[in-house]
Short mmCIF file of C-alpha atoms in Angstrom, two decimals:
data_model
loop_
_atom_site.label_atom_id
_atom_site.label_comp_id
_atom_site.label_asym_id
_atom_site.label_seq_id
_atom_site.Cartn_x
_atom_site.Cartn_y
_atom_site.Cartn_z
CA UNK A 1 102.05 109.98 119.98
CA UNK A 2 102.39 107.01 121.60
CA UNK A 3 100.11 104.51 119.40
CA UNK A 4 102.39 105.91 115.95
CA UNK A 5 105.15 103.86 117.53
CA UNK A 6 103.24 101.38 118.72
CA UNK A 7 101.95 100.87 115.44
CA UNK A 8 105.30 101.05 113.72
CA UNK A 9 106.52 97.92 115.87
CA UNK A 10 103.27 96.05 114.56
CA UNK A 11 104.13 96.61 111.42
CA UNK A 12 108.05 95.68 111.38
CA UNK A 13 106.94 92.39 113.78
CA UNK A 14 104.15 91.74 111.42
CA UNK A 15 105.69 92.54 108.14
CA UNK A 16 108.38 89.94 108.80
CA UNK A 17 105.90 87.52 110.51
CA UNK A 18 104.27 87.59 107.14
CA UNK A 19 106.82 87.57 104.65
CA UNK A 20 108.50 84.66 106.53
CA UNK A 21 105.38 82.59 106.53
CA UNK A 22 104.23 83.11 103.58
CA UNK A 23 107.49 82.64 101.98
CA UNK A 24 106.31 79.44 100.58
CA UNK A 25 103.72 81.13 98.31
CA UNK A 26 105.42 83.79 96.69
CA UNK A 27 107.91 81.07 95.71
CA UNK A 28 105.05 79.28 94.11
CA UNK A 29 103.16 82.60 92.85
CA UNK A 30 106.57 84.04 91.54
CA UNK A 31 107.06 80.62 89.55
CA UNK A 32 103.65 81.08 88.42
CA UNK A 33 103.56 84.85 86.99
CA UNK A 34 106.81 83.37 84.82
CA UNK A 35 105.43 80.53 83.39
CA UNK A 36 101.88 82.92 82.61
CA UNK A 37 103.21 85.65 80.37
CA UNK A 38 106.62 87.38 79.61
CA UNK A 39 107.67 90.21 81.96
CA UNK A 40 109.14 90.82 85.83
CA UNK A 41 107.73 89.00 88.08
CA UNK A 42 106.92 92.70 90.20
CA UNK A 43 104.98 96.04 89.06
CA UNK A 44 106.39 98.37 90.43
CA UNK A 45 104.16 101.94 90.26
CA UNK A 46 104.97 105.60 91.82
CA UNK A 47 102.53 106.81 94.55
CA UNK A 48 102.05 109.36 97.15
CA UNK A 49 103.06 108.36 100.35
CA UNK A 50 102.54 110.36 103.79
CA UNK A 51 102.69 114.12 103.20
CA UNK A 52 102.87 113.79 99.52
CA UNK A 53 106.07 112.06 99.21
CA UNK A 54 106.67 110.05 96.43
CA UNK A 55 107.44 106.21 96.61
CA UNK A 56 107.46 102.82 94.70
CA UNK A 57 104.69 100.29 95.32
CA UNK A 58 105.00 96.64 94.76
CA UNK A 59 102.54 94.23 93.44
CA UNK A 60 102.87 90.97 91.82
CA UNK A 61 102.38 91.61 87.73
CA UNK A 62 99.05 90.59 86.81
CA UNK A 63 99.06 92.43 83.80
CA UNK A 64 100.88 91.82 80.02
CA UNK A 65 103.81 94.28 79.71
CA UNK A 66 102.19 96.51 77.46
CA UNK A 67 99.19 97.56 79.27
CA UNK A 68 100.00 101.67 80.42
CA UNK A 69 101.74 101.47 83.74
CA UNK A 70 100.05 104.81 85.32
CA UNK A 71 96.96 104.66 84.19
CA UNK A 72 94.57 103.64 86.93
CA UNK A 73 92.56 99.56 86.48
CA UNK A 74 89.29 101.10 86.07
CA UNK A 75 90.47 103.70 83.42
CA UNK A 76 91.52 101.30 80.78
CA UNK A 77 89.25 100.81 77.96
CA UNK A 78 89.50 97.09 77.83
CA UNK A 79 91.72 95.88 81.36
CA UNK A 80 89.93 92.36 80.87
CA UNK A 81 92.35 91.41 77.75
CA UNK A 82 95.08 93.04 79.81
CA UNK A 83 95.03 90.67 82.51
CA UNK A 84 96.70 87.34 82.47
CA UNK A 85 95.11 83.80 83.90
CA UNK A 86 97.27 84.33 86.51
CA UNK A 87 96.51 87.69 87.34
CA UNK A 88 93.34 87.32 87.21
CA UNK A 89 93.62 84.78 90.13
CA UNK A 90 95.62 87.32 91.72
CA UNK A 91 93.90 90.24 92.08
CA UNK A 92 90.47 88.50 93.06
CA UNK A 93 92.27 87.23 96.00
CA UNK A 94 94.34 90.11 96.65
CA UNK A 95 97.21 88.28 96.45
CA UNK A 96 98.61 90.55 94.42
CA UNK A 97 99.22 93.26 97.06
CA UNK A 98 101.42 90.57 98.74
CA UNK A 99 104.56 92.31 98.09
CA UNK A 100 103.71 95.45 99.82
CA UNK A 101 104.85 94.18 103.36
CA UNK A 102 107.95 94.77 102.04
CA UNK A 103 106.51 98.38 101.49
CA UNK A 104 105.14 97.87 105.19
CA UNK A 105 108.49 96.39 106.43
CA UNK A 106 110.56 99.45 104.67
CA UNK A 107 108.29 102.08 105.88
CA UNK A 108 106.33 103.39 102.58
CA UNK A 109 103.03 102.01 104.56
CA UNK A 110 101.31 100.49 107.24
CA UNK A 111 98.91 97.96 107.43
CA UNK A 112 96.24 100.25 108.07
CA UNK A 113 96.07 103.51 106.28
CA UNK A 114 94.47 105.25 103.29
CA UNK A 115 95.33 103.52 100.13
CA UNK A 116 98.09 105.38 98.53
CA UNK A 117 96.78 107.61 95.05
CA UNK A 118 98.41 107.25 92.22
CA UNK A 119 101.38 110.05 91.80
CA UNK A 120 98.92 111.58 88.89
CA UNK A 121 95.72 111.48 90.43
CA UNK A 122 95.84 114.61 91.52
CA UNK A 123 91.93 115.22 92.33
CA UNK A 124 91.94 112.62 95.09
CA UNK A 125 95.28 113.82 96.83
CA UNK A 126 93.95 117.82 96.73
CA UNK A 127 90.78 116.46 98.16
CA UNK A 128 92.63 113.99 100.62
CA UNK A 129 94.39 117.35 101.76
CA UNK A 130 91.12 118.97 102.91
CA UNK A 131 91.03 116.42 105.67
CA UNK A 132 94.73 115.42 106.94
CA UNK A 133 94.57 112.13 105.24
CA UNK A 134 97.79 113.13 103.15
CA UNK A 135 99.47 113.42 106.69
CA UNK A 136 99.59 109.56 107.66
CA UNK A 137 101.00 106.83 106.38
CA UNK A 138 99.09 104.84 103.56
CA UNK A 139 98.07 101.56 104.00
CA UNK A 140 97.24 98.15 102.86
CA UNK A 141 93.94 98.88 103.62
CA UNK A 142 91.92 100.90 104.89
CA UNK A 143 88.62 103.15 106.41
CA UNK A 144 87.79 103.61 102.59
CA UNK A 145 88.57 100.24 101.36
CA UNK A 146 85.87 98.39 103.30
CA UNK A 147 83.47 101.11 102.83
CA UNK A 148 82.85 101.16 99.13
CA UNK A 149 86.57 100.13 97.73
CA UNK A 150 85.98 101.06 94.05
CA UNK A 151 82.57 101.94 93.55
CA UNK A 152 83.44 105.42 95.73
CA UNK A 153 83.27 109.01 93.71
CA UNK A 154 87.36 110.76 95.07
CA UNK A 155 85.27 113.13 97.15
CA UNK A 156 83.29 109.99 99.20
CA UNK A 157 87.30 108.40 99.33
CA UNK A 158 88.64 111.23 100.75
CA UNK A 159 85.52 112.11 103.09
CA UNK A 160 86.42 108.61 104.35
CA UNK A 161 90.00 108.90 104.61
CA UNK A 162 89.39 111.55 106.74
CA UNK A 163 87.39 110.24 108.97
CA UNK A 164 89.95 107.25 109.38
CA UNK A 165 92.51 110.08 110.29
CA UNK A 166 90.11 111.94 112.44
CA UNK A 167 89.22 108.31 114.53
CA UNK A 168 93.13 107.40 114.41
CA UNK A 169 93.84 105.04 117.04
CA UNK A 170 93.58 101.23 118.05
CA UNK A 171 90.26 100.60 117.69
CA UNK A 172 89.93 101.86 114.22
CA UNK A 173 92.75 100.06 112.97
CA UNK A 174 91.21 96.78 114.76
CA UNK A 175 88.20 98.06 112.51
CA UNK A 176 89.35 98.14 109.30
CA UNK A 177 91.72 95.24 110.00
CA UNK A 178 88.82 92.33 110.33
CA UNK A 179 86.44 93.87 107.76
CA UNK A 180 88.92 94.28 105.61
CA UNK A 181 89.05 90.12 105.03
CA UNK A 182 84.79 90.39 104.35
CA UNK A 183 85.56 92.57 101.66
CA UNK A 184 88.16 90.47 99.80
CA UNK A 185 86.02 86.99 100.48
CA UNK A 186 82.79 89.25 98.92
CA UNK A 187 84.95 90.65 96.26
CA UNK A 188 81.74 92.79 95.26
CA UNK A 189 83.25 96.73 95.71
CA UNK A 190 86.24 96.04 93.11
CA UNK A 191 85.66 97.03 89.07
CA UNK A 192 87.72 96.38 86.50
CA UNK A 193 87.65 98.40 83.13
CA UNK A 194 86.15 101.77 82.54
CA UNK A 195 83.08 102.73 84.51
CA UNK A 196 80.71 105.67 84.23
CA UNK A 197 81.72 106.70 87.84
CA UNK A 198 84.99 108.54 88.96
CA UNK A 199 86.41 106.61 90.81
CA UNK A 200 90.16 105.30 92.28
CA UNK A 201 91.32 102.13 92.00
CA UNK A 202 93.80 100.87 94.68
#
């Protein structure tokens, strides 16, 4: 398909745009994790990537060191006194998902795709299967993310991812590109700590 490589030249051209521009800040963020709290400056965590292969994600650490590493955000009994000041900061902005374009740049993702699950969360990639959205490449953001984010049940997430896959193409990246910057200046469809609902955080 013409548009897959397409898109894979975006993402190389863009991934490199980014990380060369933006160079300035993860100095300045990367300084800033140190000085917070003791730990790497990365998190690195295992997820499915397209048709259930397994890879590493990066983030910027935004939590302490001791805080379980595959557990999902909204699963932890108490996340609030797991975040640091920085972190905090981090993940309200997203700026924490900064070091995926490496991710991007290496292939793991694209900018637009269905978040990646969690190599344990099992219920969302069976019912991500039932609609093809295991078969493309995960992204940054996506169909799902700016349509509920966090407050989604897995089968609403997957319903969505599918319909991302099933509408594949320029326009719906173009989509969930733009909206995607409403929904981190809102900031209202992310929760952190345990909630009633099952749900998958990013």
């Amino acid at each position: 398909m013409l548009y897959l490589k397409i898109k894979r030249m975006l993402d190389v051209f863009l991934s490199i745009t980014g990380l060369l521009i933006l160079s300035p800040i993860f100095l300045v963020l990367m300084i800033l994790i140190k000085l917070d709290s003791e730990g790497p400056i990365f998190f690195k965590q295992k997820r499915v990537g397209k048709n259930k292969g397994l890879f590493n994600i990066l983030k910027f650490r935004t939590m302490i060191i001791s805080t379980p590493k595959d557990i999902p955000t909204h699963l932890l009994e108490n996340s609030k006194c797991c975040i640091t000041r920085v972190g905090r900061i981090l993940r309200k902005t997203s700026l924490d998902e900064l070091p995926q374009l490496l991710n991007i740049l290496f292939g793991d993702m694209s900018f637009i795709g269905p978040r990646p699950a969690l190599w344990n969360q099992f219920d969302l990639v069976e019912a991500r299967d039932k609609y093809k959205a295991n078969n493309v490449t995960p992204g940054l953001t996506g169909w799902a993310q700016i349509n509920g984010r966090d407050k989604l049940s897995i089968d609403e997430k997957a319903k969505l991812d599918g319909e991302y896959v099933t509408n594949f193409g320029f326009v719906m990246d173009c989509k969930c590109f733009f909206k995607s910057f409403i929904s981190v200046v809102k900031h209202d469809e992310v929760i952190e700590g345990k909630s009633k609902s099952i749900i998958d955080k990013k």
